[in-house]
Amino acid sequence: MLINVIAGNSSKELAGILSKKLNANLIKTELKIFPDGESKITLRGKFHRGKTILVQSIYPPVDSNLIQALAMISKAKEYSTEVIAVIPYLGYARQDREFLPGEIVTMRVLGKLFKAAGASQIIVTDIHSKIGLKQLGLKSKNVSAISELVKYFRKFKLKNPLIVSPDQGGIERAKEFAKEIKLDFIALQKIRDRKTGKVQIKNQNIEEVKDRDLILVDDMISTGGSIIKATEFLKKQNCKRVFVTCTHALLINDAEKKIKKAGVTKIVSTNSIPGKTASVDISGIIAKAIK
């Protein structure tokens, strides 16, 4: 059975690579944005009856990319027996619970929208919260890009390297990365004000980072606040070079420039979000998840 792959506007390159790996029929998209911000999408290509894969990361502009994804799923459902939504970066994944009274658990809303549009399954990459997947209420799969990121870093000549998680919440991720690359890891203690978003590092002195190259591992970088605070702290501990790696590099508001200014040598991310730091391809792990 032939598979169709729709290249959403936010993930055209990744969709193209994925379609080749799956030997699939690539459906291209044509996007027009009206002056009022509305999206008009035209699918270009002939559908084969059977399974269709939509590839569309939902990064800024989040709401536009979300609506486009839903629209394309709805259209694909007209031609397909099954529609799988491949959303490497799923916006709203941090809104997976009611942190403060009155907050909306938007991930539940997303699940209803995807289901109503016609998606039978959602495949994401290194989602910020596993709880969020359960909130979707839809068949879902989370694939890890850690093995691909590790492969990239194996090419580097590092001095007595150490893996670092910028906070306690990322311990499992850093542990997995360290195990894969066969290195030790540590986790910093970070506190964030839920109302202001201000980040502080609680640690005092960490002797084990002295004169060592460090790899800061995270799932995503948005404004870079946590990475900047962690880097500034680690530099004061007399470490050597600091490398940063993540699956999703949003890098909002000159975040890349600010991170480099804090002392980071290089940022390495995947092509879940296209950009200058997207050095690691995740089409292979997505293709495996689909097969």
PDB file of C-alpha atoms in Angstrom:
ATOM      1  CA  MET A   1       0.000   0.000   0.000  1.00  0.00           C
ATOM      2  CA  LEU A   2       1.384   3.382  -1.000  1.00  0.00           C
ATOM      3  CA  ILE A   3       1.730   6.062   1.671  1.00  0.00           C
ATOM      4  CA  ASN A   4       1.148   9.779   1.155  1.00  0.00           C
ATOM      5  CA  VAL A   5       3.269  12.339   3.010  1.00  0.00           C
ATOM      6  CA  ILE A   6       1.959  15.896   3.212  1.00  0.00           C
ATOM      7  CA  ALA A   7       4.710  18.482   3.615  1.00  0.00           C
ATOM      8  CA  GLY A   8       3.213  21.079   5.945  1.00  0.00           C
ATOM      9  CA  ASN A   9       4.568  24.577   5.503  1.00  0.00           C
ATOM     10  CA  SER A  10       6.445  24.494   8.833  1.00  0.00           C
ATOM     11  CA  SER A  11       8.210  21.180   8.080  1.00  0.00           C
ATOM     12  CA  LYS A  12       8.764  21.052   4.319  1.00  0.00           C
ATOM     13  CA  GLU A  13      12.384  19.865   4.404  1.00  0.00           C
ATOM     14  CA  LEU A  14      11.800  17.201   7.065  1.00  0.00           C
ATOM     15  CA  ALA A  15       8.722  15.919   5.213  1.00  0.00           C
ATOM     16  CA  GLY A  16      10.724  15.660   1.987  1.00  0.00           C
ATOM     17  CA  ILE A  17      13.451  13.578   3.647  1.00  0.00           C
ATOM     18  CA  LEU A  18      10.856  11.415   5.425  1.00  0.00           C
ATOM     19  CA  SER A  19       8.938  10.712   2.194  1.00  0.00           C
ATOM     20  CA  LYS A  20      12.129   9.387   0.593  1.00  0.00           C
ATOM     21  CA  LYS A  21      12.852   7.135   3.584  1.00  0.00           C
ATOM     22  CA  LEU A  22       9.299   5.747   3.396  1.00  0.00           C
ATOM     23  CA  ASN A  23       9.318   5.602  -0.415  1.00  0.00           C
ATOM     24  CA  ALA A  24       6.100   7.605  -0.153  1.00  0.00           C
ATOM     25  CA  ASN A  25       4.101   9.876  -2.412  1.00  0.00           C
ATOM     26  CA  LEU A  26       4.959  13.489  -1.463  1.00  0.00           C
ATOM     27  CA  ILE A  27       2.100  15.975  -1.431  1.00  0.00           C
ATOM     28  CA  LYS A  28       3.376  19.557  -1.434  1.00  0.00           C
ATOM     29  CA  THR A  29       1.526  22.511   0.038  1.00  0.00           C
ATOM     30  CA  GLU A  30       0.985  26.035  -1.170  1.00  0.00           C
ATOM     31  CA  LEU A  31       0.294  28.587   1.552  1.00  0.00           C
ATOM     32  CA  LYS A  32      -1.179  32.060   1.220  1.00  0.00           C
ATOM     33  CA  ILE A  33      -1.578  34.359   4.227  1.00  0.00           C
ATOM     34  CA  PHE A  34      -4.271  36.985   3.823  1.00  0.00           C
ATOM     35  CA  PRO A  35      -3.776  40.528   5.217  1.00  0.00           C
ATOM     36  CA  ASP A  36      -5.990  39.661   8.211  1.00  0.00           C
ATOM     37  CA  GLY A  37      -3.785  36.674   9.098  1.00  0.00           C
ATOM     38  CA  GLU A  38      -6.007  33.887   7.713  1.00  0.00           C
ATOM     39  CA  SER A  39      -4.246  30.906   6.132  1.00  0.00           C
ATOM     40  CA  LYS A  40      -5.299  29.501   2.773  1.00  0.00           C
ATOM     41  CA  ILE A  41      -3.723  26.122   1.988  1.00  0.00           C
ATOM     42  CA  THR A  42      -3.748  24.284  -1.324  1.00  0.00           C
ATOM     43  CA  LEU A  43      -2.472  20.697  -1.523  1.00  0.00           C
ATOM     44  CA  ARG A  44      -0.482  20.011  -4.687  1.00  0.00           C
ATOM     45  CA  GLY A  45      -0.250  16.383  -5.784  1.00  0.00           C
ATOM     46  CA  LYS A  46      -2.336  13.294  -6.361  1.00  0.00           C
ATOM     47  CA  PHE A  47      -3.362  11.223  -3.352  1.00  0.00           C
ATOM     48  CA  HIS A  48      -3.108   7.449  -3.279  1.00  0.00           C
ATOM     49  CA  ARG A  49      -5.865   5.692  -1.374  1.00  0.00           C
ATOM     50  CA  GLY A  50      -4.529   4.416   1.929  1.00  0.00           C
ATOM     51  CA  LYS A  51      -2.484   5.959   4.724  1.00  0.00           C
ATOM     52  CA  THR A  52      -1.510   9.637   4.811  1.00  0.00           C
ATOM     53  CA  ILE A  53       1.156  11.173   7.033  1.00  0.00           C
ATOM     54  CA  LEU A  54       0.977  14.900   7.744  1.00  0.00           C
ATOM     55  CA  VAL A  55       4.268  16.466   8.869  1.00  0.00           C
ATOM     56  CA  GLN A  56       3.800  19.828  10.568  1.00  0.00           C
ATOM     57  CA  SER A  57       5.673  21.102  13.621  1.00  0.00           C
ATOM     58  CA  ILE A  58       3.648  23.536  15.687  1.00  0.00           C
ATOM     59  CA  TYR A  59       6.145  26.265  16.573  1.00  0.00           C
ATOM     60  CA  PRO A  60       5.675  30.067  16.290  1.00  0.00           C
ATOM     61  CA  PRO A  61       3.371  31.302  14.941  1.00  0.00           C
ATOM     62  CA  VAL A  62       1.871  28.484  17.025  1.00  0.00           C
ATOM     63  CA  ASP A  63      -1.818  29.141  16.423  1.00  0.00           C
ATOM     64  CA  SER A  64      -1.365  29.551  12.647  1.00  0.00           C
ATOM     65  CA  ASN A  65       0.657  26.347  12.344  1.00  0.00           C
ATOM     66  CA  LEU A  66      -1.910  24.518  14.482  1.00  0.00           C
ATOM     67  CA  ILE A  67      -4.889  25.628  12.379  1.00  0.00           C
ATOM     68  CA  GLN A  68      -2.988  24.729   9.202  1.00  0.00           C
ATOM     69  CA  ALA A  69      -2.255  21.253  10.586  1.00  0.00           C
ATOM     70  CA  LEU A  70      -5.918  20.675  11.431  1.00  0.00           C
ATOM     71  CA  ALA A  71      -7.031  21.910   8.012  1.00  0.00           C
ATOM     72  CA  MET A  72      -4.604  19.604   6.192  1.00  0.00           C
ATOM     73  CA  ILE A  73      -5.652  16.608   8.307  1.00  0.00           C
ATOM     74  CA  SER A  74      -9.290  17.315   7.484  1.00  0.00           C
ATOM     75  CA  LYS A  75      -8.555  17.466   3.747  1.00  0.00           C
ATOM     76  CA  ALA A  76      -6.366  14.342   3.863  1.00  0.00           C
ATOM     77  CA  LYS A  77      -9.181  12.434   5.568  1.00  0.00           C
ATOM     78  CA  GLU A  78     -11.307  12.889   2.428  1.00  0.00           C
ATOM     79  CA  TYR A  79      -8.829  10.747   0.456  1.00  0.00           C
ATOM     80  CA  SER A  80      -7.296   8.467   3.080  1.00  0.00           C
ATOM     81  CA  THR A  81      -8.262   5.453   5.142  1.00  0.00           C
ATOM     82  CA  GLU A  82      -5.988   6.653   7.960  1.00  0.00           C
ATOM     83  CA  VAL A  83      -4.314   9.977   8.777  1.00  0.00           C
ATOM     84  CA  ILE A  84      -1.313  10.101  11.094  1.00  0.00           C
ATOM     85  CA  ALA A  85      -0.237  13.517  12.360  1.00  0.00           C
ATOM     86  CA  VAL A  86       3.542  13.749  12.738  1.00  0.00           C
ATOM     87  CA  ILE A  87       4.022  16.819  14.929  1.00  0.00           C
ATOM     88  CA  PRO A  88       7.738  16.745  15.859  1.00  0.00           C
ATOM     89  CA  TYR A  89       7.393  19.846  18.003  1.00  0.00           C
ATOM     90  CA  LEU A  90       3.951  20.078  19.590  1.00  0.00           C
ATOM     91  CA  GLY A  91       3.127  23.573  20.781  1.00  0.00           C
ATOM     92  CA  TYR A  92       1.054  23.809  23.974  1.00  0.00           C
ATOM     93  CA  ALA A  93       2.761  20.693  25.408  1.00  0.00           C
ATOM     94  CA  ARG A  94       3.690  22.691  28.527  1.00  0.00           C
ATOM     95  CA  GLN A  95       0.009  23.349  29.230  1.00  0.00           C
ATOM     96  CA  ASP A  96      -0.583  19.810  30.452  1.00  0.00           C
ATOM     97  CA  ARG A  97      -2.056  20.534  33.908  1.00  0.00           C
ATOM     98  CA  GLU A  98      -3.646  23.279  35.984  1.00  0.00           C
ATOM     99  CA  PHE A  99      -0.637  24.854  37.703  1.00  0.00           C
ATOM    100  CA  LEU A 100      -2.590  27.859  39.030  1.00  0.00           C
ATOM    101  CA  PRO A 101      -6.367  28.049  39.650  1.00  0.00           C
ATOM    102  CA  GLY A 102      -8.329  28.819  36.502  1.00  0.00           C
ATOM    103  CA  GLU A 103      -5.632  27.752  34.026  1.00  0.00           C
ATOM    104  CA  ILE A 104      -6.864  25.777  31.014  1.00  0.00           C
ATOM    105  CA  VAL A 105      -5.286  22.382  30.250  1.00  0.00           C
ATOM    106  CA  THR A 106      -4.897  23.207  26.557  1.00  0.00           C
ATOM    107  CA  MET A 107      -3.469  19.789  25.680  1.00  0.00           C
ATOM    108  CA  ARG A 108      -6.934  18.293  26.260  1.00  0.00           C
ATOM    109  CA  VAL A 109      -8.383  20.808  23.808  1.00  0.00           C
ATOM    110  CA  LEU A 110      -5.722  19.914  21.222  1.00  0.00           C
ATOM    111  CA  GLY A 111      -6.586  16.233  21.480  1.00  0.00           C
ATOM    112  CA  LYS A 112     -10.244  16.949  20.754  1.00  0.00           C
ATOM    113  CA  LEU A 113      -9.323  19.143  17.786  1.00  0.00           C
ATOM    114  CA  PHE A 114      -6.985  16.580  16.201  1.00  0.00           C
ATOM    115  CA  LYS A 115      -9.534  13.819  16.675  1.00  0.00           C
ATOM    116  CA  ALA A 116     -12.355  15.923  15.225  1.00  0.00           C
ATOM    117  CA  ALA A 117     -10.212  16.864  12.211  1.00  0.00           C
ATOM    118  CA  GLY A 118      -9.657  13.184  11.425  1.00  0.00           C
ATOM    119  CA  ALA A 119      -6.293  12.182  12.902  1.00  0.00           C
ATOM    120  CA  SER A 120      -6.132   8.601  14.157  1.00  0.00           C
ATOM    121  CA  GLN A 121      -2.698   8.968  15.767  1.00  0.00           C
ATOM    122  CA  ILE A 122      -0.174  11.643  16.742  1.00  0.00           C
ATOM    123  CA  ILE A 123       3.586  11.086  16.666  1.00  0.00           C
ATOM    124  CA  VAL A 124       5.738  13.615  18.528  1.00  0.00           C
ATOM    125  CA  THR A 125       9.436  13.916  19.317  1.00  0.00           C
ATOM    126  CA  ASP A 126      10.735  14.407  22.865  1.00  0.00           C
ATOM    127  CA  ILE A 127       7.531  15.968  24.154  1.00  0.00           C
ATOM    128  CA  HIS A 128       8.053  18.314  27.102  1.00  0.00           C
ATOM    129  CA  SER A 129       5.737  16.288  29.329  1.00  0.00           C
ATOM    130  CA  LYS A 130       4.584  12.680  29.129  1.00  0.00           C
ATOM    131  CA  ILE A 131       1.493  13.774  31.066  1.00  0.00           C
ATOM    132  CA  GLY A 132       0.609  15.906  28.051  1.00  0.00           C
ATOM    133  CA  LEU A 133       0.379  12.821  25.836  1.00  0.00           C
ATOM    134  CA  LYS A 134      -2.205  11.294  28.155  1.00  0.00           C
ATOM    135  CA  GLN A 135      -4.170  14.544  28.125  1.00  0.00           C
ATOM    136  CA  LEU A 136      -4.567  14.264  24.343  1.00  0.00           C
ATOM    137  CA  GLY A 137      -6.954  11.324  24.725  1.00  0.00           C
ATOM    138  CA  LEU A 138      -5.820  10.069  21.328  1.00  0.00           C
ATOM    139  CA  LYS A 139      -3.493   7.271  20.223  1.00  0.00           C
ATOM    140  CA  SER A 140      -0.029   8.797  20.457  1.00  0.00           C
ATOM    141  CA  LYS A 141       3.641   7.948  20.315  1.00  0.00           C
ATOM    142  CA  ASN A 142       6.646   9.884  21.626  1.00  0.00           C
ATOM    143  CA  VAL A 143       9.985   9.155  19.945  1.00  0.00           C
ATOM    144  CA  SER A 144      13.341  10.177  21.375  1.00  0.00           C
ATOM    145  CA  ALA A 145      16.000  12.033  19.399  1.00  0.00           C
ATOM    146  CA  ILE A 146      18.681  11.441  22.041  1.00  0.00           C
ATOM    147  CA  SER A 147      20.424   8.633  20.117  1.00  0.00           C
ATOM    148  CA  GLU A 148      20.704  10.884  17.044  1.00  0.00           C
ATOM    149  CA  LEU A 149      22.071  13.801  19.095  1.00  0.00           C
ATOM    150  CA  VAL A 150      24.607  11.467  20.730  1.00  0.00           C
ATOM    151  CA  LYS A 151      25.796  10.299  17.307  1.00  0.00           C
ATOM    152  CA  TYR A 152      26.505  13.916  16.411  1.00  0.00           C
ATOM    153  CA  PHE A 153      28.493  14.602  19.580  1.00  0.00           C
ATOM    154  CA  ARG A 154      30.610  11.479  19.148  1.00  0.00           C
ATOM    155  CA  LYS A 155      32.384  13.360  16.345  1.00  0.00           C
ATOM    156  CA  PHE A 156      33.596  16.062  18.768  1.00  0.00           C
ATOM    157  CA  LYS A 157      36.969  15.974  20.510  1.00  0.00           C
ATOM    158  CA  LEU A 158      36.027  16.962  24.039  1.00  0.00           C
ATOM    159  CA  LYS A 159      38.192  17.373  27.143  1.00  0.00           C
ATOM    160  CA  ASN A 160      37.051  15.043  29.944  1.00  0.00           C
ATOM    161  CA  PRO A 161      33.388  15.760  29.073  1.00  0.00           C
ATOM    162  CA  LEU A 162      30.466  15.765  31.502  1.00  0.00           C
ATOM    163  CA  ILE A 163      26.731  15.784  30.759  1.00  0.00           C
ATOM    164  CA  VAL A 164      24.688  18.412  32.622  1.00  0.00           C
ATOM    165  CA  SER A 165      20.940  18.840  33.031  1.00  0.00           C
ATOM    166  CA  PRO A 166      20.018  22.511  33.638  1.00  0.00           C
ATOM    167  CA  ASP A 167      17.381  21.427  36.181  1.00  0.00           C
ATOM    168  CA  GLN A 168      16.079  18.475  38.189  1.00  0.00           C
ATOM    169  CA  GLY A 169      13.179  17.996  35.781  1.00  0.00           C
ATOM    170  CA  GLY A 170      15.588  16.991  33.024  1.00  0.00           C
ATOM    171  CA  ILE A 171      17.465  14.344  35.027  1.00  0.00           C
ATOM    172  CA  GLU A 172      16.074  11.366  33.102  1.00  0.00           C
ATOM    173  CA  ARG A 173      16.938  12.993  29.766  1.00  0.00           C
ATOM    174  CA  ALA A 174      20.507  13.779  30.855  1.00  0.00           C
ATOM    175  CA  LYS A 175      20.872  10.299  32.339  1.00  0.00           C
ATOM    176  CA  GLU A 176      19.755   8.690  29.078  1.00  0.00           C
ATOM    177  CA  PHE A 177      22.108  10.903  27.051  1.00  0.00           C
ATOM    178  CA  ALA A 178      25.013  10.119  29.407  1.00  0.00           C
ATOM    179  CA  LYS A 179      24.312   6.377  29.290  1.00  0.00           C
ATOM    180  CA  GLU A 180      24.196   6.399  25.487  1.00  0.00           C
ATOM    181  CA  ILE A 181      27.450   8.355  25.127  1.00  0.00           C
ATOM    182  CA  LYS A 182      29.043   6.525  28.112  1.00  0.00           C
ATOM    183  CA  LEU A 183      29.759   9.580  30.291  1.00  0.00           C
ATOM    184  CA  ASP A 184      28.845  10.793  33.782  1.00  0.00           C
ATOM    185  CA  PHE A 185      26.135  13.381  34.392  1.00  0.00           C
ATOM    186  CA  ILE A 186      24.985  15.890  36.991  1.00  0.00           C
ATOM    187  CA  ALA A 187      21.807  17.977  37.367  1.00  0.00           C
ATOM    188  CA  LEU A 188      21.598  21.575  38.560  1.00  0.00           C
ATOM    189  CA  GLN A 189      18.895  22.778  40.925  1.00  0.00           C
ATOM    190  CA  LYS A 190      16.782  25.467  39.274  1.00  0.00           C
ATOM    191  CA  ILE A 191      13.816  27.372  40.647  1.00  0.00           C
ATOM    192  CA  ARG A 192      11.392  29.323  38.462  1.00  0.00           C
ATOM    193  CA  ASP A 193       8.790  31.828  39.616  1.00  0.00           C
ATOM    194  CA  ARG A 194       5.490  30.617  38.100  1.00  0.00           C
ATOM    195  CA  LYS A 195       4.185  34.179  37.811  1.00  0.00           C
ATOM    196  CA  THR A 196       7.241  36.127  36.620  1.00  0.00           C
ATOM    197  CA  GLY A 197       9.129  33.295  34.871  1.00  0.00           C
ATOM    198  CA  LYS A 198      12.382  34.393  36.578  1.00  0.00           C
ATOM    199  CA  VAL A 199      14.964  31.597  36.873  1.00  0.00           C
ATOM    200  CA  GLN A 200      17.570  31.065  39.608  1.00  0.00           C
ATOM    201  CA  ILE A 201      20.225  28.358  40.148  1.00  0.00           C
ATOM    202  CA  LYS A 202      20.220  27.123  43.764  1.00  0.00           C
ATOM    203  CA  ASN A 203      23.561  25.232  43.688  1.00  0.00           C
ATOM    204  CA  GLN A 204      26.626  26.632  45.436  1.00  0.00           C
ATOM    205  CA  ASN A 205      29.914  25.172  44.188  1.00  0.00           C
ATOM    206  CA  ILE A 206      30.310  22.127  41.939  1.00  0.00           C
ATOM    207  CA  GLU A 207      33.904  20.900  41.916  1.00  0.00           C
ATOM    208  CA  GLU A 208      33.418  18.169  39.298  1.00  0.00           C
ATOM    209  CA  VAL A 209      32.932  20.630  36.402  1.00  0.00           C
ATOM    210  CA  LYS A 210      36.336  22.294  36.812  1.00  0.00           C
ATOM    211  CA  ASP A 211      38.529  22.112  33.679  1.00  0.00           C
ATOM    212  CA  ARG A 212      35.986  19.913  31.860  1.00  0.00           C
ATOM    213  CA  ASP A 213      33.995  20.368  28.667  1.00  0.00           C
ATOM    214  CA  LEU A 214      30.274  20.268  29.384  1.00  0.00           C
ATOM    215  CA  ILE A 215      27.241  19.278  27.324  1.00  0.00           C
ATOM    216  CA  LEU A 216      24.048  20.888  28.597  1.00  0.00           C
ATOM    217  CA  VAL A 217      21.114  18.665  27.566  1.00  0.00           C
ATOM    218  CA  ASP A 218      17.510  19.863  27.319  1.00  0.00           C
ATOM    219  CA  ASP A 219      14.348  18.957  25.415  1.00  0.00           C
ATOM    220  CA  MET A 220      13.675  22.469  24.127  1.00  0.00           C
ATOM    221  CA  ILE A 221      15.078  25.991  24.251  1.00  0.00           C
ATOM    222  CA  SER A 222      12.600  28.844  24.020  1.00  0.00           C
ATOM    223  CA  THR A 223      13.967  32.168  25.292  1.00  0.00           C
ATOM    224  CA  GLY A 224      17.107  30.465  26.601  1.00  0.00           C
ATOM    225  CA  GLY A 225      16.709  31.822  30.155  1.00  0.00           C
ATOM    226  CA  SER A 226      17.454  28.511  31.882  1.00  0.00           C
ATOM    227  CA  ILE A 227      20.420  27.737  29.613  1.00  0.00           C
ATOM    228  CA  ILE A 228      21.887  31.222  30.092  1.00  0.00           C
ATOM    229  CA  LYS A 229      21.626  31.023  33.898  1.00  0.00           C
ATOM    230  CA  ALA A 230      23.116  27.520  33.905  1.00  0.00           C
ATOM    231  CA  THR A 231      25.988  28.535  31.612  1.00  0.00           C
ATOM    232  CA  GLU A 232      26.841  31.641  33.631  1.00  0.00           C
ATOM    233  CA  PHE A 233      26.866  29.544  36.804  1.00  0.00           C
ATOM    234  CA  LEU A 234      29.012  26.784  35.279  1.00  0.00           C
ATOM    235  CA  LYS A 235      31.502  29.263  33.832  1.00  0.00           C
ATOM    236  CA  LYS A 236      32.015  30.630  37.357  1.00  0.00           C
ATOM    237  CA  GLN A 237      32.910  27.070  38.401  1.00  0.00           C
ATOM    238  CA  ASN A 238      35.863  27.246  35.956  1.00  0.00           C
ATOM    239  CA  CYS A 239      34.638  24.706  33.438  1.00  0.00           C
ATOM    240  CA  LYS A 240      36.083  24.650  29.915  1.00  0.00           C
ATOM    241  CA  ARG A 241      33.779  24.800  26.895  1.00  0.00           C
ATOM    242  CA  VAL A 242      29.990  24.596  27.214  1.00  0.00           C
ATOM    243  CA  PHE A 243      27.988  22.924  24.454  1.00  0.00           C
ATOM    244  CA  VAL A 244      24.204  22.985  24.405  1.00  0.00           C
ATOM    245  CA  THR A 245      22.027  20.368  22.771  1.00  0.00           C
ATOM    246  CA  CYS A 246      18.273  20.052  22.532  1.00  0.00           C
ATOM    247  CA  THR A 247      15.657  18.462  20.322  1.00  0.00           C
ATOM    248  CA  HIS A 248      13.633  21.639  19.716  1.00  0.00           C
ATOM    249  CA  ALA A 249      15.382  24.993  19.253  1.00  0.00           C
ATOM    250  CA  LEU A 250      12.697  27.687  19.266  1.00  0.00           C
ATOM    251  CA  LEU A 251      15.266  30.389  20.110  1.00  0.00           C
ATOM    252  CA  ILE A 252      12.789  33.247  20.586  1.00  0.00           C
ATOM    253  CA  ASN A 253      13.853  36.926  20.664  1.00  0.00           C
ATOM    254  CA  ASP A 254      17.571  36.673  19.855  1.00  0.00           C
ATOM    255  CA  ALA A 255      17.938  33.718  22.245  1.00  0.00           C
ATOM    256  CA  GLU A 256      20.779  32.228  20.176  1.00  0.00           C
ATOM    257  CA  LYS A 257      22.788  35.445  20.392  1.00  0.00           C
ATOM    258  CA  LYS A 258      22.171  35.743  24.152  1.00  0.00           C
ATOM    259  CA  ILE A 259      23.142  32.100  24.752  1.00  0.00           C
ATOM    260  CA  LYS A 260      26.389  32.526  22.827  1.00  0.00           C
ATOM    261  CA  LYS A 261      27.102  35.739  24.745  1.00  0.00           C
ATOM    262  CA  ALA A 262      26.701  33.805  28.032  1.00  0.00           C
ATOM    263  CA  GLY A 263      29.615  31.608  26.959  1.00  0.00           C
ATOM    264  CA  VAL A 264      28.166  28.698  24.981  1.00  0.00           C
ATOM    265  CA  THR A 265      30.498  27.410  22.253  1.00  0.00           C
ATOM    266  CA  LYS A 266      27.865  25.718  20.080  1.00  0.00           C
ATOM    267  CA  ILE A 267      24.138  24.944  20.041  1.00  0.00           C
ATOM    268  CA  VAL A 268      23.085  21.656  18.442  1.00  0.00           C
ATOM    269  CA  SER A 269      19.427  20.882  17.743  1.00  0.00           C
ATOM    270  CA  THR A 270      17.354  18.682  15.430  1.00  0.00           C
ATOM    271  CA  ASN A 271      15.363  19.576  12.330  1.00  0.00           C
ATOM    272  CA  SER A 272      12.093  19.286  14.270  1.00  0.00           C
ATOM    273  CA  ILE A 273      12.307  23.073  13.917  1.00  0.00           C
ATOM    274  CA  PRO A 274      14.312  24.381  10.939  1.00  0.00           C
ATOM    275  CA  GLY A 275      17.082  26.872  11.662  1.00  0.00           C
ATOM    276  CA  LYS A 276      20.828  27.506  11.853  1.00  0.00           C
ATOM    277  CA  THR A 277      21.324  25.135  14.802  1.00  0.00           C
ATOM    278  CA  ALA A 278      19.325  22.246  13.257  1.00  0.00           C
ATOM    279  CA  SER A 279      22.288  19.931  12.592  1.00  0.00           C
ATOM    280  CA  VAL A 280      20.650  16.580  13.429  1.00  0.00           C
ATOM    281  CA  ASP A 281      18.067  14.854  11.204  1.00  0.00           C
ATOM    282  CA  ILE A 282      15.221  12.994  12.922  1.00  0.00           C
ATOM    283  CA  SER A 283      13.500  11.576   9.815  1.00  0.00           C
ATOM    284  CA  GLY A 284      14.973   8.124  10.514  1.00  0.00           C
ATOM    285  CA  ILE A 285      13.477   7.759  13.973  1.00  0.00           C
ATOM    286  CA  ILE A 286      10.117   9.073  12.740  1.00  0.00           C
ATOM    287  CA  ALA A 287      10.123   6.633   9.805  1.00  0.00           C
ATOM    288  CA  LYS A 288      10.828   3.788  12.235  1.00  0.00           C
ATOM    289  CA  ALA A 289       7.924   4.897  14.464  1.00  0.00           C
ATOM    290  CA  ILE A 290       5.577   4.922  11.475  1.00  0.00           C
ATOM    291  CA  LYS A 291       6.678   1.499  10.194  1.00  0.00           C
TER     292      LYS A 291
END
